[in-house]
Tab-separated table of C-alpha atoms in Angstrom:
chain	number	residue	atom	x	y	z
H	1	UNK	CA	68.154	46.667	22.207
H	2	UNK	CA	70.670	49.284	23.685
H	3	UNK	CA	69.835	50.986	26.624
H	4	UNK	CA	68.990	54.561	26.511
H	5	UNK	CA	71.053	56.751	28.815
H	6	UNK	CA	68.627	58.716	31.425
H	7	UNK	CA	68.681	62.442	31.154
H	8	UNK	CA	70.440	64.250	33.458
H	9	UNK	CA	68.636	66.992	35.376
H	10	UNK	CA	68.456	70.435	34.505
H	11	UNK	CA	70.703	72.317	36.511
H	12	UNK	CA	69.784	74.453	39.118
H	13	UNK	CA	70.578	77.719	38.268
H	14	UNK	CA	67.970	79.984	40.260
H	15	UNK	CA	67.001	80.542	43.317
H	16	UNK	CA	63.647	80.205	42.013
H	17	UNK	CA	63.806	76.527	41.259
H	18	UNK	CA	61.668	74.733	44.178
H	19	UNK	CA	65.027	71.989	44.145
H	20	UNK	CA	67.067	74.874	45.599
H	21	UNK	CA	67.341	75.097	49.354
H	22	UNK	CA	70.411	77.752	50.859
H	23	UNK	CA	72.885	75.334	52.795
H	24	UNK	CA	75.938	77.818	53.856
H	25	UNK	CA	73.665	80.460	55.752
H	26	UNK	CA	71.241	77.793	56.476
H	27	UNK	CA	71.593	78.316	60.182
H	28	UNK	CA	72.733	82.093	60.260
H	29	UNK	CA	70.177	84.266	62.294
H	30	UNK	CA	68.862	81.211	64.127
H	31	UNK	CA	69.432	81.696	68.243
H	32	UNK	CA	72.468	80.132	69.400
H	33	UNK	CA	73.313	79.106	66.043
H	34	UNK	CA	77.623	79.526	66.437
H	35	UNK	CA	77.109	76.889	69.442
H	36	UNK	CA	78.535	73.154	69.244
H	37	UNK	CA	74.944	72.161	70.367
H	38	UNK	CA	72.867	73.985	68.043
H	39	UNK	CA	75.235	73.178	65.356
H	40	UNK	CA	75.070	68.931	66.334
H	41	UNK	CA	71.584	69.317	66.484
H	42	UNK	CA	71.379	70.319	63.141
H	43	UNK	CA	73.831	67.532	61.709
H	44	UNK	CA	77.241	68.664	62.868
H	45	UNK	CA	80.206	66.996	62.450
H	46	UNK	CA	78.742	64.306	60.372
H	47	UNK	CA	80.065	64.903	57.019
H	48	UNK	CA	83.601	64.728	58.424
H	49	UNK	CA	83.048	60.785	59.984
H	50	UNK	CA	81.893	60.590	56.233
H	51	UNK	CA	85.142	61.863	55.470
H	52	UNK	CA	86.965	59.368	57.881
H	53	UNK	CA	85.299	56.341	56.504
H	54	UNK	CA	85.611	57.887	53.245
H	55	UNK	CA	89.895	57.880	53.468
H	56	UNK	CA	91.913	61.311	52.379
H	57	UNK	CA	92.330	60.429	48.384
H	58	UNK	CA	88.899	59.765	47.967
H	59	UNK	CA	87.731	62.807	49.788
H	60	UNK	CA	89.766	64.838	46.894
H	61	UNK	CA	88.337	62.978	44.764
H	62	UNK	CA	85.054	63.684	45.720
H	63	UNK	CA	85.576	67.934	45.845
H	64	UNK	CA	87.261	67.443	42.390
H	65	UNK	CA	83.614	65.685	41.258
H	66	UNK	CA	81.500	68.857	42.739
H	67	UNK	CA	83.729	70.838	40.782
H	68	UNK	CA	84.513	73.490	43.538
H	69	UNK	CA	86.019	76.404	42.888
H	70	UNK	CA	87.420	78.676	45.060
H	71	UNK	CA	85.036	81.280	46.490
H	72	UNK	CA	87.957	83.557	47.450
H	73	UNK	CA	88.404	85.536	44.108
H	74	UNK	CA	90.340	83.222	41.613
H	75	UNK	CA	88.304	80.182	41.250
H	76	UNK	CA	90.571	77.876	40.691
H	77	UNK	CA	89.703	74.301	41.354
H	78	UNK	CA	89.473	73.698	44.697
H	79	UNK	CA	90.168	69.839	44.609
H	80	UNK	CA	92.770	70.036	42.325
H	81	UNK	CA	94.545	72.906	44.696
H	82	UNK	CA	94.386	70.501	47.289
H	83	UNK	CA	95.476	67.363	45.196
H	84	UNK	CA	98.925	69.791	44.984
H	85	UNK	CA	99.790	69.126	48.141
H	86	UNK	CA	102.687	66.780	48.360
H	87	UNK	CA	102.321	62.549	49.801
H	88	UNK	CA	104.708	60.661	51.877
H	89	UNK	CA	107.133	64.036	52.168
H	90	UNK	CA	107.962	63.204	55.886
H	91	UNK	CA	107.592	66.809	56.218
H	92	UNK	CA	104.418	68.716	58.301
H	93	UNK	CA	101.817	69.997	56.464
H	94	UNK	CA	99.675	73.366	56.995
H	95	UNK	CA	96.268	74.672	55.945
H	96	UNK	CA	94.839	78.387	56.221
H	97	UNK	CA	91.673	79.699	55.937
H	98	UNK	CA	91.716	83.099	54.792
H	99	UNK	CA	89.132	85.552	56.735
H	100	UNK	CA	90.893	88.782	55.895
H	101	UNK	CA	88.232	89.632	54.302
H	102	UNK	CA	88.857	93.381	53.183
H	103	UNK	CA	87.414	93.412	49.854
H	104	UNK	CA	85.581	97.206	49.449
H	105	UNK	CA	82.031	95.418	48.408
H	106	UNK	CA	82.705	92.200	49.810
H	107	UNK	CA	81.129	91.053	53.635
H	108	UNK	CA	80.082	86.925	53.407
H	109	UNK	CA	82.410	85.645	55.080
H	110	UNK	CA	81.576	87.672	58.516
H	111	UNK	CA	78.364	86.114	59.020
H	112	UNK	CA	79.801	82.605	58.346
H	113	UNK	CA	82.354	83.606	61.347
H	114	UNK	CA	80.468	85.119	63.926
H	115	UNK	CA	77.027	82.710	63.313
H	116	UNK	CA	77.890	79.435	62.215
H	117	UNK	CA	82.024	78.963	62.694
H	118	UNK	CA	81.412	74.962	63.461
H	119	UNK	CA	80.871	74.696	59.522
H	120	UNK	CA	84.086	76.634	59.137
H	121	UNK	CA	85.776	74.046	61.483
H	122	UNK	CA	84.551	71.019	60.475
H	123	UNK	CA	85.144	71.974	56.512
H	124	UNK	CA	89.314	72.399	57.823
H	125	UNK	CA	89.421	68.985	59.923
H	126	UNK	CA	88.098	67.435	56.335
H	127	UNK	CA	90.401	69.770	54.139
H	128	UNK	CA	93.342	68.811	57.008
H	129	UNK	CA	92.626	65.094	56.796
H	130	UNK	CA	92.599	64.932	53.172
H	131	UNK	CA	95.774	67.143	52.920
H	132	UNK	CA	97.363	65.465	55.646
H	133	UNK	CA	97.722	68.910	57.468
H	134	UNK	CA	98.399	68.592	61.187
H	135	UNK	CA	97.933	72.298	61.750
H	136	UNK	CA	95.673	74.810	60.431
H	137	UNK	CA	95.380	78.652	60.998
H	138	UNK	CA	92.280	80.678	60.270
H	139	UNK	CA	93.655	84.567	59.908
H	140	UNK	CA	90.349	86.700	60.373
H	141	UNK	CA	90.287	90.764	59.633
H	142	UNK	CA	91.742	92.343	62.636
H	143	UNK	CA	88.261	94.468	62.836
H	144	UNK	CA	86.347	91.103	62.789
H	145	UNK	CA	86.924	91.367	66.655
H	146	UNK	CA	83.352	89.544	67.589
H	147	UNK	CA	83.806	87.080	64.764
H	148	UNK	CA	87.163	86.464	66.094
H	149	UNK	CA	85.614	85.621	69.819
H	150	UNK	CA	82.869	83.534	68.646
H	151	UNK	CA	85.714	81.574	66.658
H	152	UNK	CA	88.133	81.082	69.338
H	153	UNK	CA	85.128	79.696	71.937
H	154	UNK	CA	83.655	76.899	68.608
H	155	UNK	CA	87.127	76.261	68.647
H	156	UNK	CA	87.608	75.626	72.106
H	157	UNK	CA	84.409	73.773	71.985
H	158	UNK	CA	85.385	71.125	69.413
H	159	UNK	CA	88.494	70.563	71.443
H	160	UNK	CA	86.423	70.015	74.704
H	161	UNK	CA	84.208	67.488	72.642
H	162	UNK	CA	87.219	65.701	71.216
H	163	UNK	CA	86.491	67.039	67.381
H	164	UNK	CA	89.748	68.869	67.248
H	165	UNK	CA	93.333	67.790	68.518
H	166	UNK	CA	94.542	63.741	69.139
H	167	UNK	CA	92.438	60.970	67.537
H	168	UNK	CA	89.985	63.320	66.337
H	169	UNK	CA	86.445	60.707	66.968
H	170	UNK	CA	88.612	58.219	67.279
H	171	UNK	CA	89.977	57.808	63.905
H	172	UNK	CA	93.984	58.095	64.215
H	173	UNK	CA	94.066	61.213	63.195
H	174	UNK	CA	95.346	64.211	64.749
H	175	UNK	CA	94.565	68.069	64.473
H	176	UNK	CA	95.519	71.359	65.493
H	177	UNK	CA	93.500	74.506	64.695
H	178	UNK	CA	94.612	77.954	65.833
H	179	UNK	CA	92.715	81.919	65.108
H	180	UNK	CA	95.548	84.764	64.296
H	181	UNK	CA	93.953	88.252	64.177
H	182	UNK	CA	95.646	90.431	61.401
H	183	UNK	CA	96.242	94.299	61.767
H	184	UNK	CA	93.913	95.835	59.055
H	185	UNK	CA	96.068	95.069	56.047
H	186	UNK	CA	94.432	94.499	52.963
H	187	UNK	CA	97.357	93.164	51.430
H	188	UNK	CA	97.409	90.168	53.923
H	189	UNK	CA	94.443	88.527	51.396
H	190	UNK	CA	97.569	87.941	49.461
H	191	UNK	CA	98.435	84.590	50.412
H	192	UNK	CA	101.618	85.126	50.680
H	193	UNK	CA	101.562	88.184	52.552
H	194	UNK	CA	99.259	86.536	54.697
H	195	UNK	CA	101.995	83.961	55.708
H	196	UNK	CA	104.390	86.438	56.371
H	197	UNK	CA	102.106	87.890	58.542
H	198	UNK	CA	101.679	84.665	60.265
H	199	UNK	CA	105.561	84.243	60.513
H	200	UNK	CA	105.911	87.870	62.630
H	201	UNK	CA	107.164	88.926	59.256
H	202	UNK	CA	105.942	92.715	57.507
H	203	UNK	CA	103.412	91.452	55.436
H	204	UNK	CA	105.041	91.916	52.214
H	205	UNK	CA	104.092	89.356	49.160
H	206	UNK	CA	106.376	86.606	48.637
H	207	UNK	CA	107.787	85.772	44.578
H	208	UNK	CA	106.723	82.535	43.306
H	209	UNK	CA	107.826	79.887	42.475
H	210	UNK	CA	107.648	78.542	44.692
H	211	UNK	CA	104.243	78.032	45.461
H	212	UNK	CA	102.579	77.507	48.812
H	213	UNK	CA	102.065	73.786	48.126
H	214	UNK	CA	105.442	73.552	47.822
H	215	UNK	CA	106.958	75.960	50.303
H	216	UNK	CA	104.278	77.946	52.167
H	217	UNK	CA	104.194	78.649	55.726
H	218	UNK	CA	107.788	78.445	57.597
H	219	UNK	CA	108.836	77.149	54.064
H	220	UNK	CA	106.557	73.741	54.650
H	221	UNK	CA	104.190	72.428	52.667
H	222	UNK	CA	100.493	75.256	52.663
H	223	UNK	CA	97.251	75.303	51.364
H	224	UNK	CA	95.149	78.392	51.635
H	225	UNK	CA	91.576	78.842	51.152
H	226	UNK	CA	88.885	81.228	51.933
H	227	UNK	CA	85.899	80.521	54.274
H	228	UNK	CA	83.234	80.252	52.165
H	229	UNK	CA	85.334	77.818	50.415
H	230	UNK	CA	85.918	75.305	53.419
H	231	UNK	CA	82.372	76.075	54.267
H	232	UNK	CA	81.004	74.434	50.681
H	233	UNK	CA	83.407	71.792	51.333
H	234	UNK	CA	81.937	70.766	54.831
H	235	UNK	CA	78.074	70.790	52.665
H	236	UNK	CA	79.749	68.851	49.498
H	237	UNK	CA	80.597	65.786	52.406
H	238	UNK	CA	77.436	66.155	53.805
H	239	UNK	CA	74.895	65.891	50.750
H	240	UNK	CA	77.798	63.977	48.043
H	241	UNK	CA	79.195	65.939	44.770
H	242	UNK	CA	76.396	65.100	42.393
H	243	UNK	CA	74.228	67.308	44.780
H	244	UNK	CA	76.796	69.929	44.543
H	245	UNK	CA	77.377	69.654	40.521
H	246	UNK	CA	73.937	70.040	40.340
H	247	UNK	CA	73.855	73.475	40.795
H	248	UNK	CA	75.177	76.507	38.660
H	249	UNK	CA	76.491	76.056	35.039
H	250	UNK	CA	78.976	73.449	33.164
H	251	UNK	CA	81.908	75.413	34.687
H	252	UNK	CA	81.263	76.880	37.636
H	253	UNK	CA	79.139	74.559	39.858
H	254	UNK	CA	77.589	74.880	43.395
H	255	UNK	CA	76.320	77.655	45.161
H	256	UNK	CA	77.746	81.510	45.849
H	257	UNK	CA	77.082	84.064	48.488
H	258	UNK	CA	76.143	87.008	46.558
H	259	UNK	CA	76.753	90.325	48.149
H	260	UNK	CA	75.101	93.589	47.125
H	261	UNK	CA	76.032	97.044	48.326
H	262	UNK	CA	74.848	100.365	47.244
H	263	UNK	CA	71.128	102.029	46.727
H	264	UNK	CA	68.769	98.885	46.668
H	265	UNK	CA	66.006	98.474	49.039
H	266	UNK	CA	67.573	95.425	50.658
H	267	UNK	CA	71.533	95.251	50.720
H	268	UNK	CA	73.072	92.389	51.906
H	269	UNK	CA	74.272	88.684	51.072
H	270	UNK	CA	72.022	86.500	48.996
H	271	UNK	CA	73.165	82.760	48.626
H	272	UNK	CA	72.640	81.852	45.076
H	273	UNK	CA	73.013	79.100	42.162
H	274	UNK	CA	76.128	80.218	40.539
H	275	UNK	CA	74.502	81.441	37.244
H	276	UNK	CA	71.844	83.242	38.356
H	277	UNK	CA	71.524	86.907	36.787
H	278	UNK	CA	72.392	90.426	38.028
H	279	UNK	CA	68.407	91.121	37.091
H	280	UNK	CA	67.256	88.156	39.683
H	281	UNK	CA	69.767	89.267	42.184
H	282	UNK	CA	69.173	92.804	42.258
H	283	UNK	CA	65.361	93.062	41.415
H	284	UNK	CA	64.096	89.817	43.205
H	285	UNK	CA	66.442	89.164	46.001
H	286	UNK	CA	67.412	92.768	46.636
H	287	UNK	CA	63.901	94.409	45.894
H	288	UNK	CA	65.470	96.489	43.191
H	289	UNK	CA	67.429	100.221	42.890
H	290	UNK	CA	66.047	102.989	44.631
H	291	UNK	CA	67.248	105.612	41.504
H	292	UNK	CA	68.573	105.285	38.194
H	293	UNK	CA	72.046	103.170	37.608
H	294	UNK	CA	74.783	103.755	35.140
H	295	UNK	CA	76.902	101.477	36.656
H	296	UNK	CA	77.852	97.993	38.198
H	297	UNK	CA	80.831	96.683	40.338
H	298	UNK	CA	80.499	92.622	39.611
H	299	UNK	CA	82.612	91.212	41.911
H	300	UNK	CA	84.557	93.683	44.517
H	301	UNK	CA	86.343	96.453	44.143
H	302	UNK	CA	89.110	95.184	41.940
H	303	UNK	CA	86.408	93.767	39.112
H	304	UNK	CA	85.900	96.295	36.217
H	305	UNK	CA	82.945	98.152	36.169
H	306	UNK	CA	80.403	97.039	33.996
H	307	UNK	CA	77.639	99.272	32.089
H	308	UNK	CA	74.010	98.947	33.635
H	309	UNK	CA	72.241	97.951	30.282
H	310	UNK	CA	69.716	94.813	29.804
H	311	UNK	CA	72.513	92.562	28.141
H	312	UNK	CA	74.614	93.502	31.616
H	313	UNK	CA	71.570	92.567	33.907
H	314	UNK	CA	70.463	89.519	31.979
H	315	UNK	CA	73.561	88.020	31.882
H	316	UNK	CA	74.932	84.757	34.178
H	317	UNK	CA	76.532	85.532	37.595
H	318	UNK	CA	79.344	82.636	36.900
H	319	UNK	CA	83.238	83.068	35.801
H	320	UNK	CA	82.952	82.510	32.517
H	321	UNK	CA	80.040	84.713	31.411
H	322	UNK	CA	81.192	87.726	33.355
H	323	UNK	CA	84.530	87.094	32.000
H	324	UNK	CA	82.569	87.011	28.391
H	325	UNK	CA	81.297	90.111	29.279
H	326	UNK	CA	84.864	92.114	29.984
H	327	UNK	CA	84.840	91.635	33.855
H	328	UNK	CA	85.155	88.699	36.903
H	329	UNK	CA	82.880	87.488	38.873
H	330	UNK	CA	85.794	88.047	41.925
H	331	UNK	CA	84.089	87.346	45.534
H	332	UNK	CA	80.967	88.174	44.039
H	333	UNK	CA	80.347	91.809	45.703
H	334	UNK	CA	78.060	93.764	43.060
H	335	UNK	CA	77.960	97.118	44.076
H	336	UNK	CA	75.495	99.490	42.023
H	337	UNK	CA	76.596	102.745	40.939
H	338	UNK	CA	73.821	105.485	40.656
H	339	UNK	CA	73.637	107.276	37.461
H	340	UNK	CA	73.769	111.010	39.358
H	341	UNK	CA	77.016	110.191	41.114
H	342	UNK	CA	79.805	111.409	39.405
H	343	UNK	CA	82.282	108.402	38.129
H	344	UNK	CA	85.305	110.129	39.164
H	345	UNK	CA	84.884	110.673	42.316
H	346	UNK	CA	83.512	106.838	42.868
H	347	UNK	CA	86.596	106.039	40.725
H	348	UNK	CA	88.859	108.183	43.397
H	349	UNK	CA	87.536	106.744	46.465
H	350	UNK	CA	88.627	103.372	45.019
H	351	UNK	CA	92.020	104.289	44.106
H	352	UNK	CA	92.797	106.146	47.739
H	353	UNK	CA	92.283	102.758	48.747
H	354	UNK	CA	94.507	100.559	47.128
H	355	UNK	CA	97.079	103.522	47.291
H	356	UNK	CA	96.500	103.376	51.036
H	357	UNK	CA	96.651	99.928	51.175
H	358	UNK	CA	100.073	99.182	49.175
H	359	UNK	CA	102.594	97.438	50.916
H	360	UNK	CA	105.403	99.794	49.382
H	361	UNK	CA	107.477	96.971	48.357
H	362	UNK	CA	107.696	97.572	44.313
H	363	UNK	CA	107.363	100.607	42.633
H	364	UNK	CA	105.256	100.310	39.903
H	365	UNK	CA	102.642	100.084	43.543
H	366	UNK	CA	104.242	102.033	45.700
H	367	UNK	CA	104.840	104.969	43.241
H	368	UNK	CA	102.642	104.322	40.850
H	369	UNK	CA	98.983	103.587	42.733
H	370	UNK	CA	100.125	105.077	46.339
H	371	UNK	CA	101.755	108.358	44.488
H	372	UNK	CA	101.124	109.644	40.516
H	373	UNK	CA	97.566	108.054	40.303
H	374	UNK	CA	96.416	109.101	43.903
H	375	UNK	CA	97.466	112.451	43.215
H	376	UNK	CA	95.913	112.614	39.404
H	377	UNK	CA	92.771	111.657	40.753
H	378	UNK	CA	92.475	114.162	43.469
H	379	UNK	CA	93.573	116.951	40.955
H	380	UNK	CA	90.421	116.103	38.455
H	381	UNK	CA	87.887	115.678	41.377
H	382	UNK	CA	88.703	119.061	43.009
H	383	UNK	CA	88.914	121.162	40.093
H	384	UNK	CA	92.445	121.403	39.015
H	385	UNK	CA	92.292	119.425	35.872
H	386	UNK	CA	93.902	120.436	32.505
H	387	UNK	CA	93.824	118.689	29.173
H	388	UNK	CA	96.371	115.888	28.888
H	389	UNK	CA	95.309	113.898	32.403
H	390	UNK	CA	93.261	111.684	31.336
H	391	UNK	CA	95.615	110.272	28.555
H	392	UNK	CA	98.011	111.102	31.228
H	393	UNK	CA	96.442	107.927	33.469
H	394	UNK	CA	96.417	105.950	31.165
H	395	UNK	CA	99.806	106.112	30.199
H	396	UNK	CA	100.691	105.986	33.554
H	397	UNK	CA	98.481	102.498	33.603
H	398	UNK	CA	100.547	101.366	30.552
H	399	UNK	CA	103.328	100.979	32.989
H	400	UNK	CA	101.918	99.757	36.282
H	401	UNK	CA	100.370	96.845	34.725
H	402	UNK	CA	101.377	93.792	34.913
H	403	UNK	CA	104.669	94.875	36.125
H	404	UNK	CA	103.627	94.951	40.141
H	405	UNK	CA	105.299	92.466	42.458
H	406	UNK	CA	101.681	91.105	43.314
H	407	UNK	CA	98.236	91.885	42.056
H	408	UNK	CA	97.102	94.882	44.128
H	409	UNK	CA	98.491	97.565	41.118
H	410	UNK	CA	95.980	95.326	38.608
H	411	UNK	CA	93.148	95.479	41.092
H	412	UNK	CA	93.569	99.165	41.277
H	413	UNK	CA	93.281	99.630	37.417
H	414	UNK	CA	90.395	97.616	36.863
H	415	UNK	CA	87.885	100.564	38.238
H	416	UNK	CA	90.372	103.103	36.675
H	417	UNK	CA	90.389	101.679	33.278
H	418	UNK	CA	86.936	100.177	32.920
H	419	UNK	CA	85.783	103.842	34.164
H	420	UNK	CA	87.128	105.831	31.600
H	421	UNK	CA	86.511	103.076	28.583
H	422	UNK	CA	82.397	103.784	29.691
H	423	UNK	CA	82.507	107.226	30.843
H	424	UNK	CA	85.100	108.984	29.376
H	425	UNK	CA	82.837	112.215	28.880
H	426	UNK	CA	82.625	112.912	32.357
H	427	UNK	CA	86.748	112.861	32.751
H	428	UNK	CA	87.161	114.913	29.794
H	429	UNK	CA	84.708	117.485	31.538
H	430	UNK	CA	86.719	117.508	34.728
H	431	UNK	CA	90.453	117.432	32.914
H	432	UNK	CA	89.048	120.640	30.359
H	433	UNK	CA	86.126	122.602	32.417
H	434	UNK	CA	87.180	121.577	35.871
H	435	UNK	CA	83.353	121.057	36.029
H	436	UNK	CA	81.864	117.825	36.894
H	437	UNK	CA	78.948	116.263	34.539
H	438	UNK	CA	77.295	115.345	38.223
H	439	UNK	CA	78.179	117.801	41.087
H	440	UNK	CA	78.456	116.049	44.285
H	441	UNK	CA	74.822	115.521	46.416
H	442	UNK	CA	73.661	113.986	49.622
H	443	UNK	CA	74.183	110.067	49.601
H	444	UNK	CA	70.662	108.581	48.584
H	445	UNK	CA	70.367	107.088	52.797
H	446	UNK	CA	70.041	110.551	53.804
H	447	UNK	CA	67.846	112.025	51.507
């Protein structure tokens, strides 16, 4: 008789399920919680003498079997990102954590950095060793300035205590980890800008090929991830990848901070199952809107807007579905947009932004986002609109797309394009009666 194969568990993919337990804010809140003590206490700095014993190939192999993704915006696969890393080059190898976190919507990573940075630490001395990095660099928000300080003293902590530098516990191997403020540039969570930022350079995006991997920092071998990401890589060592694929849906596995801005009754970061649904995340975690919606952000600023209907709320929080549904799930800010506000003045505040934030180097950005559609925008929302603008943007959009030296011109037209696809009425009403469908009003927090 043949052996029946067991069947697998469900996967977790609420909250709600009593197998669910939060593992990357675990600790934050908790009194002394960004301390080497607190954070040894707790089981510190054990999943990376797992990682030791473990050796660096099979710790890839074992983030490539929680299938990881990144938690900075792309999702690619984190183990295979780091499986890109050249062997046996002879040549030093770098790793970067990514805490320019400057996303409008997006605010996760701050709390990982100013209440538990040990996690951070320990999931770059496991990222380092399987890389075979000898120096890493975590580049945090120039405004982060308390994060910032309680990262440099963990830092100087695990050095003290022999978990960062020669012979890390012993094992041969040798690490270096270093904190570079940025200057406010949004453009630095580029990677590539980011490095060039690093290098003393203007922070200007770099054309690839080549990649990082290849030719990142000082033209040496670089990986770059985002904090959340080394944080789930730290819990994947400490619990195994089963534990890990175990949670979410087929393709994107694990757990996600959720962030949610705008009129709820309780904004802030919810750690989830990937696959959980706007409706549990916004109703049960965030106690629900405070007025009616017409309108959702999915995943930062740069994610089209998605209509606030019941398919839009029941539907997964994981890349594919929101993909399905015309959007990305990017760093997972949802910000709710109230149905009395009107869309083009959300839509403007957005695109003063990225027009602020352009680096200047190629014009399709620098004239295109910083220039034509700053200036189109601010002639609709203050009453100067005439017929012709609106076709007028998106003609303009036509020719920005997809023809920018990086991706800040896209990230720009996602809010401009998804915004007049769902709401063209209330453009046409600026562009023809320079009247707005919803005059401006106190912000719902001061009502």
């Amino acid at each position: 008789m043949t052996a029946t194969a067991p069947t697998p568990p469900k996967p977790i993919t609420s909250a709600k399920d009593p197998r669910f337990a939060p593992t990357l804010y675990a600790h934050v809140g908790q009194p002394d919680s960004w301390t080497l003590a607190y954070y040894r206490e707790n089981g510190g700095y054990e999943p990376v003498k797992r990682a030791f014993a473990m050796g660096p190939d099979a710790v890839i192999d074992e983030v490539k079997k929680s299938g990881l993704r990144g938690r900075g915006g792309a999702g690619f696969a984190t183990g295979l990102k780091w499986s890109f890393m050249p062997l046996k080059d002879g040549k030093p190898h770098y790793i970067i954590c990514n805490a320019d976190e400057s996303e409008p919507g997006s605010f996760k990573d701050r709390y990982l950095l100013s209440e538990d940075p040990h996690q951070l630490i320990e999931g770059m001395i496991i990222a380092a060793y399987a890389m075979r990095a000898s120096v890493g660099y975590i580049y945090i928000r120039g405004e982060y300035v308390h994060a910032a300080e309680r990262v440099w003293a963990a830092i100087h902590e695990a050095r003290e205590a022999g978990l960062l530098g020669q012979n890390i516990l012993g094992s041969g191997f040798d690490f270096q980890l270093h904190v570079h403020r940025g200057a406010g540039a949004y453009i630095c969570g580029e990677e590539t800008a980011l490095m060039n930022s690093l290098e003393g350079l203007r922070a200007n995006p770099r054309l690839k090929p080549p990649f990082p991997a290849a030719a990142g920092l000082y033209g040496l071998p670089t990986t770059i991830n985002n904090v959340e990401t080394f944080c789930a890589a730290t819990q994947i060592l400490r619990y195994g990848a089963d534990w890990h694929a175990g949670m979410g849906t087929e393709k994107s596995k694990g757990m996600k901070l959720f962030q949610v801005s705008g009129p709820v009754a309780r904004p802030g970061v919810y750690e989830l199952p990937l696959g959980t649904t706007f409706r549990e995340l916004i109703y049960d975690w965030a106690g629900g809107p405070l007025e009616e919606m017409k309108a959702i952000i999915p995943g930062g600023s740069s994610c089209p807007m998605l209509p606030w209907t019941d398919a839009i709320l029941d539907t997964p929080m994981d890349y594919e579905a929101i993909a399905a549904a015309g959007s990305m799930l990017g760093t997972g800010g949802v910000t709710l947009i109230p149905k009395a506000d009107c869309i083009v003045n959300a839509t403007w505040n957005l695109v003063r932004f990225y027009g602020h934030e352009s680096c200047g180097k190629c014009t399709p950005c620098r004239e295109g986002i910083s220039g034509w559609m700053t200036r189109m925008y601010q002639k609709l929302a203050t009453g100067h609109g005439q017929p012709g603008d609106v076709q007028l943007i998106l003609d303009m959009s036509d020719n920005i797309g997809g023809r920018s030296f990086c991706a800040l011109a896209d990230a720009c037209l996602g809010p401009v394009l998804s915004s007049i696809k769902l709401f063209r009425e209330e453009y046409d009403a600026l562009a023809t009666t320079q009247q707005p469908l919803y005059p401006a009003r106190k912000r719902w927090k001061d009502s």
